[in-house]
Amino acid sequence: MSLPLELKENVIEQTPASLAYKLVSAEQVRQHELTAAASLECTSFALMQRAGAAVMHCIQTYYPLAEKILVLVGGGNNAGDGYIVASLARLHGLNVILASADPTHTLSSDALKAQQLWQQGDGLVLNWQEVDFSEYDLLVDALLGTGLQGVIRSPMQDVIKQVNLSTIPVVSIDLPSGLHADTGAPLPIAVEAERTVTFVAIKPGLVTGIGKHFCGQLLLDELAIGKPFFALVKPQANLISWATLTKLADRQNHANKGKFGRLVCFGGNKGMAGAVCLSATAALRSGAGLVKVFCHEHSQVVVATSQPEIMLQIETGIAAIKSALEWSTCLVLGPGLGTDQWAKSLFEHVLAYLQHTEKPIVIDADGLNLLAKRYEAKQVINLAHCVLTPHPGEAARLLGVTVPEIEQDRYAACQAIASRYQAVCVLKGAGTIICHPHNSEDSYVCADGNPGMATAGMGDVLSGVIGAMLGQGMSGQIAANYGVCLHAAAGDRVASEYGQRGMIASDLFQPLRVLLNYR
C-alpha cells in the first residue's frame, strides 16, 4: 500500500511521488484504473481489496479506540469497498454492523463477491432504519461512489440526513456520498465526513470550495497502481502547496533594490486607506524592491504613517497618475479603490495606459467590480500580463452570474473568467484555483490555507504578495502560484502558533518573510 497524501488542516504533511499531486476526473479513474491494475497483474477484485485495506489502515491509525463500527452501504462498487472494510474490521476483532440503504438491491460483479465474503462469515445485512447510529464509535460511509451525476432522492437522501444528524465520526470511502467528484458540489446533500480516503488519484471536487468541508481530512492511497495509471491520463489540474514549489533562488551578492521591482499600488479611497497599506506592506515583506502608493489625498496621512518604507505619490491628478505609471515596473490596482468618480477616473487612466504597455498588473477588489462594468458596457479591454484575484462574489460579477453558480463549479468559473478577460485568474476561497487564459489544462489548486483567513484584508495582502512576485520577474501564472501558496502557508503558520480565530491580515507579514527565506 502506498503512503497516503494527507491534507490535514489543508497542509500537506507527507510528500509522496509528484504524480500524487495531479487531480484527475472521476471518469478518467473509471476508464483507466483497471487497465493500470491489469498492467501490474492486479485483478479488479484485488484492487477492491486494496481499497478496503486502505480504509482499514485509516481506522486503525486515527480511531484506535473504536470498538463498534457501523458500515453503511449502497448498491454500487462503493458498497463492495464497504463490505471489504466490514470483513477486515471483523478479522481485527471489532464489533461490526453492516446496514444497507436498500437491502433488497442485488449487487453484481466484484461488489457481489465482496458481499458474499462478508456473508460467509455469518455477517448480516440490516436495513439502515433498524440501526441506532448513536450506539457506534465510528461510521464508515460506503453509500455512493464517484459515478453519481443527477440529484439523489429518497431513501438515499434520508440516509445521508441521518448520518449528518449523528454525532459519531464518519470515514467516507473514495468521497463523501452525495458529493460530485469533479466539482465538489452536493447533489443536493452530501455526507459530512471527518476523514475521506480516496483512491488512485485525487478528484478535483475534493480539494476546493465546499467539497473540502464535506471531505474533512483527505487521505490518498494510489492502491499501488499510480505510475501506470498516470501514464494513461491527462490530469485536469495540479494540487500545489508552498512546500512543493521549487525554492526561490538565492539573491546575487551584487543585487540592488531596482532588480526586484518598482511596484505601485493604486487604491486607498477616502476611508479605505488600510486596504492599500496592507497590500503595499505585504509586497515589501514578499521581496519587492520598491513600493509606492497612489491613493486619495484624504488617505495620504494614513499611508505615510503606516510603514516608513512605503513611498507615497503626493501629487494627484492625471499627470501624477502618468508619473507613477511610468516609474513603475508592475502594478496593483484595487485595494480600497471604491467605485465613486475618483475611483472610476483612476481605474480608466490605468487601463488606458495598459493598452500601450506590457507591464504586469494585479487587479483586485473594486478594480474587479469596475472591470466587470466595463465588460458589460462592451468596452475594449486589453489585459496582457494581468492577474485577476476575485472572491466568489467578485467572480459572479465578472461573469454576470450568481455566487451559487460560481460555487457549483469553481473550476469552470475560474477558467471562464480567465478566458473572458484573457488574464490569469485566481479564484479565492477554500482551495484557491488558478487558471491560465490560454491553457485550460494548466490549472492549479492550492492545498494550503485555513478558515481563520476568512477575515478582512486578507485579499489585500494577497494582491501585494502576487504583485511582489511579478516585480521579481515571474510570469503571471508562476507569480499567482507562488503568491497564493506563500500567502496561504503564512496563514497556516499563524494558525499553528495562535489558532485560527482572531487571525488578522497583518499577522501574515512576519511569516511571509520567514517562509520566503526558510522552508
Short mmCIF file of N, CA and C in Angstrom, two decimals, residues 267-342:
data_model
loop_
_atom_site.label_atom_id
_atom_site.label_comp_id
_atom_site.label_asym_id
_atom_site.label_seq_id
_atom_site.Cartn_x
_atom_site.Cartn_y
_atom_site.Cartn_z
N GLY A 267 -5.05 52.65 -5.08
CA GLY A 267 -6.26 52.39 -4.28
C GLY A 267 -6.31 53.35 -3.13
N GLY A 268 -6.95 52.94 -2.04
CA GLY A 268 -6.98 53.78 -0.85
C GLY A 268 -7.84 55.00 -1.00
N ASN A 269 -9.09 54.82 -1.33
CA ASN A 269 -10.05 55.93 -1.41
C ASN A 269 -10.31 56.49 -0.02
N LYS A 270 -11.12 57.52 0.07
CA LYS A 270 -11.45 58.11 1.37
C LYS A 270 -12.01 57.05 2.31
N GLY A 271 -11.42 56.94 3.50
CA GLY A 271 -11.89 55.98 4.49
C GLY A 271 -11.45 54.55 4.24
N MET A 272 -10.65 54.30 3.20
CA MET A 272 -10.24 52.93 2.88
C MET A 272 -8.73 52.82 2.70
N ALA A 273 -8.00 53.63 3.43
CA ALA A 273 -6.54 53.62 3.31
C ALA A 273 -5.92 52.32 3.79
N GLY A 274 -6.56 51.66 4.75
CA GLY A 274 -5.99 50.45 5.32
C GLY A 274 -5.74 49.36 4.30
N ALA A 275 -6.65 49.24 3.33
CA ALA A 275 -6.52 48.17 2.33
C ALA A 275 -5.25 48.32 1.51
N VAL A 276 -4.99 49.52 1.03
CA VAL A 276 -3.81 49.73 0.20
C VAL A 276 -2.52 49.65 1.04
N CYS A 277 -2.61 50.03 2.32
CA CYS A 277 -1.45 49.88 3.21
C CYS A 277 -1.10 48.41 3.40
N LEU A 278 -2.11 47.57 3.58
CA LEU A 278 -1.89 46.14 3.73
C LEU A 278 -1.23 45.56 2.48
N SER A 279 -1.74 45.96 1.33
CA SER A 279 -1.20 45.45 0.07
C SER A 279 0.26 45.88 -0.11
N ALA A 280 0.54 47.13 0.15
CA ALA A 280 1.90 47.65 -0.03
C ALA A 280 2.88 47.01 0.95
N THR A 281 2.47 46.87 2.21
CA THR A 281 3.36 46.26 3.21
C THR A 281 3.61 44.79 2.88
N ALA A 282 2.56 44.08 2.45
CA ALA A 282 2.72 42.68 2.06
C ALA A 282 3.71 42.54 0.92
N ALA A 283 3.66 43.48 -0.02
CA ALA A 283 4.60 43.44 -1.15
C ALA A 283 6.04 43.59 -0.66
N LEU A 284 6.26 44.50 0.27
CA LEU A 284 7.60 44.68 0.82
C LEU A 284 8.07 43.42 1.54
N ARG A 285 7.19 42.83 2.35
CA ARG A 285 7.55 41.63 3.08
C ARG A 285 7.72 40.41 2.17
N SER A 286 7.24 40.53 0.94
CA SER A 286 7.38 39.42 -0.01
C SER A 286 8.52 39.64 -0.99
N GLY A 287 9.36 40.64 -0.73
CA GLY A 287 10.58 40.80 -1.51
C GLY A 287 10.58 41.85 -2.58
N ALA A 288 9.53 42.66 -2.69
CA ALA A 288 9.54 43.74 -3.68
C ALA A 288 10.63 44.75 -3.33
N GLY A 289 11.30 45.29 -4.36
CA GLY A 289 12.39 46.21 -4.11
C GLY A 289 11.94 47.58 -3.65
N LEU A 290 10.98 48.16 -4.37
CA LEU A 290 10.45 49.48 -4.07
C LEU A 290 8.93 49.43 -4.21
N VAL A 291 8.22 50.01 -3.26
CA VAL A 291 6.76 50.02 -3.30
C VAL A 291 6.26 51.44 -3.07
N LYS A 292 5.42 51.88 -3.99
CA LYS A 292 4.83 53.22 -3.90
C LYS A 292 3.31 53.09 -3.89
N VAL A 293 2.65 54.00 -3.19
CA VAL A 293 1.19 54.02 -3.14
C VAL A 293 0.66 55.29 -3.79
N PHE A 294 -0.33 55.12 -4.65
CA PHE A 294 -1.09 56.24 -5.18
C PHE A 294 -2.49 56.12 -4.60
N CYS A 295 -2.88 57.09 -3.77
CA CYS A 295 -4.17 57.00 -3.08
C CYS A 295 -4.88 58.35 -3.11
N HIS A 296 -6.08 58.37 -2.58
CA HIS A 296 -6.85 59.61 -2.46
C HIS A 296 -6.12 60.54 -1.50
N GLU A 297 -6.20 61.84 -1.76
CA GLU A 297 -5.46 62.79 -0.93
C GLU A 297 -5.88 62.72 0.54
N HIS A 298 -7.14 62.33 0.81
CA HIS A 298 -7.61 62.23 2.20
C HIS A 298 -7.00 61.02 2.92
N SER A 299 -6.40 60.11 2.17
CA SER A 299 -5.81 58.90 2.76
C SER A 299 -4.30 58.98 2.89
N GLN A 300 -3.71 60.07 2.42
CA GLN A 300 -2.26 60.13 2.35
C GLN A 300 -1.59 60.11 3.72
N VAL A 301 -2.20 60.75 4.70
CA VAL A 301 -1.59 60.78 6.03
C VAL A 301 -1.53 59.38 6.62
N VAL A 302 -2.61 58.63 6.46
CA VAL A 302 -2.64 57.26 6.98
C VAL A 302 -1.56 56.42 6.31
N VAL A 303 -1.45 56.52 4.99
CA VAL A 303 -0.45 55.74 4.26
C VAL A 303 0.97 56.15 4.68
N ALA A 304 1.19 57.44 4.77
CA ALA A 304 2.53 57.95 5.09
C ALA A 304 3.01 57.52 6.46
N THR A 305 2.08 57.28 7.38
CA THR A 305 2.46 56.92 8.74
C THR A 305 2.32 55.42 9.01
N SER A 306 1.87 54.65 8.02
CA SER A 306 1.62 53.22 8.25
C SER A 306 2.90 52.40 8.25
N GLN A 307 3.81 52.72 7.36
CA GLN A 307 5.03 51.94 7.19
C GLN A 307 6.06 52.85 6.53
N PRO A 308 7.15 53.17 7.20
CA PRO A 308 8.08 54.16 6.65
C PRO A 308 8.70 53.76 5.33
N GLU A 309 8.78 52.46 5.04
CA GLU A 309 9.41 52.03 3.79
C GLU A 309 8.50 52.20 2.58
N ILE A 310 7.21 52.48 2.80
CA ILE A 310 6.30 52.69 1.68
C ILE A 310 6.48 54.10 1.14
N MET A 311 6.69 54.20 -0.17
CA MET A 311 6.77 55.51 -0.82
C MET A 311 5.36 56.01 -1.12
N LEU A 312 5.18 57.32 -1.14
CA LEU A 312 3.86 57.90 -1.35
C LEU A 312 3.91 58.90 -2.50
N GLN A 313 2.99 58.75 -3.44
CA GLN A 313 2.84 59.72 -4.52
C GLN A 313 2.01 60.88 -3.99
N ILE A 314 2.66 61.98 -3.68
CA ILE A 314 1.99 63.11 -3.04
C ILE A 314 1.06 63.83 -4.02
N GLU A 315 1.55 64.05 -5.24
CA GLU A 315 0.76 64.79 -6.21
C GLU A 315 -0.45 63.97 -6.63
N THR A 316 -1.52 64.65 -7.03
CA THR A 316 -2.72 63.99 -7.54
C THR A 316 -3.00 64.50 -8.94
N GLY A 317 -3.98 63.93 -9.58
CA GLY A 317 -4.33 64.38 -10.92
C GLY A 317 -3.76 63.47 -12.00
N ILE A 318 -4.10 63.78 -13.23
CA ILE A 318 -3.73 62.94 -14.38
C ILE A 318 -2.22 62.87 -14.55
N ALA A 319 -1.54 63.99 -14.40
CA ALA A 319 -0.08 63.99 -14.57
C ALA A 319 0.59 63.12 -13.53
N ALA A 320 0.07 63.13 -12.31
CA ALA A 320 0.64 62.32 -11.24
C ALA A 320 0.40 60.83 -11.49
N ILE A 321 -0.77 60.50 -12.02
CA ILE A 321 -1.06 59.10 -12.36
C ILE A 321 -0.07 58.63 -13.41
N LYS A 322 0.13 59.45 -14.43
CA LYS A 322 1.07 59.09 -15.50
C LYS A 322 2.48 58.94 -14.96
N SER A 323 2.87 59.83 -14.07
CA SER A 323 4.21 59.77 -13.49
C SER A 323 4.41 58.46 -12.71
N ALA A 324 3.40 58.10 -11.92
CA ALA A 324 3.50 56.86 -11.14
C ALA A 324 3.56 55.64 -12.04
N LEU A 325 2.76 55.66 -13.10
CA LEU A 325 2.74 54.53 -14.03
C LEU A 325 4.08 54.37 -14.75
N GLU A 326 4.65 55.48 -15.16
CA GLU A 326 5.92 55.40 -15.88
C GLU A 326 7.07 55.00 -14.96
N TRP A 327 6.99 55.36 -13.68
CA TRP A 327 8.02 54.96 -12.72
C TRP A 327 7.98 53.46 -12.45
N SER A 328 6.80 52.88 -12.52
CA SER A 328 6.59 51.50 -12.10
C SER A 328 7.14 50.48 -13.09
N THR A 329 7.37 49.28 -12.57
CA THR A 329 7.60 48.11 -13.43
C THR A 329 6.46 47.11 -13.31
N CYS A 330 5.63 47.25 -12.26
CA CYS A 330 4.46 46.39 -12.08
C CYS A 330 3.45 47.14 -11.21
N LEU A 331 2.20 46.67 -11.25
CA LEU A 331 1.11 47.43 -10.64
C LEU A 331 0.18 46.53 -9.83
N VAL A 332 -0.46 47.12 -8.83
CA VAL A 332 -1.60 46.52 -8.15
C VAL A 332 -2.71 47.56 -8.18
N LEU A 333 -3.89 47.16 -8.64
CA LEU A 333 -4.99 48.10 -8.78
C LEU A 333 -6.22 47.54 -8.08
N GLY A 334 -6.73 48.26 -7.07
CA GLY A 334 -7.99 47.84 -6.49
C GLY A 334 -8.14 47.88 -5.00
N PRO A 335 -7.12 47.63 -4.18
CA PRO A 335 -7.33 47.61 -2.73
C PRO A 335 -7.83 48.95 -2.19
N GLY A 336 -9.03 48.96 -1.64
CA GLY A 336 -9.61 50.20 -1.12
C GLY A 336 -9.95 51.21 -2.18
N LEU A 337 -10.10 50.78 -3.43
CA LEU A 337 -10.30 51.72 -4.53
C LEU A 337 -11.66 52.39 -4.48
N GLY A 338 -12.71 51.64 -4.15
CA GLY A 338 -14.06 52.19 -4.20
C GLY A 338 -14.60 52.21 -5.62
N THR A 339 -15.80 52.76 -5.77
CA THR A 339 -16.43 52.80 -7.09
C THR A 339 -16.99 54.18 -7.41
N ASP A 340 -16.55 55.21 -6.68
CA ASP A 340 -17.05 56.56 -6.95
C ASP A 340 -16.32 57.16 -8.15
N GLN A 341 -16.55 58.42 -8.40
CA GLN A 341 -15.98 59.06 -9.59
C GLN A 341 -14.45 59.10 -9.53
N TRP A 342 -13.90 59.35 -8.34
CA TRP A 342 -12.43 59.34 -8.21
C TRP A 342 -11.88 57.98 -8.60
#
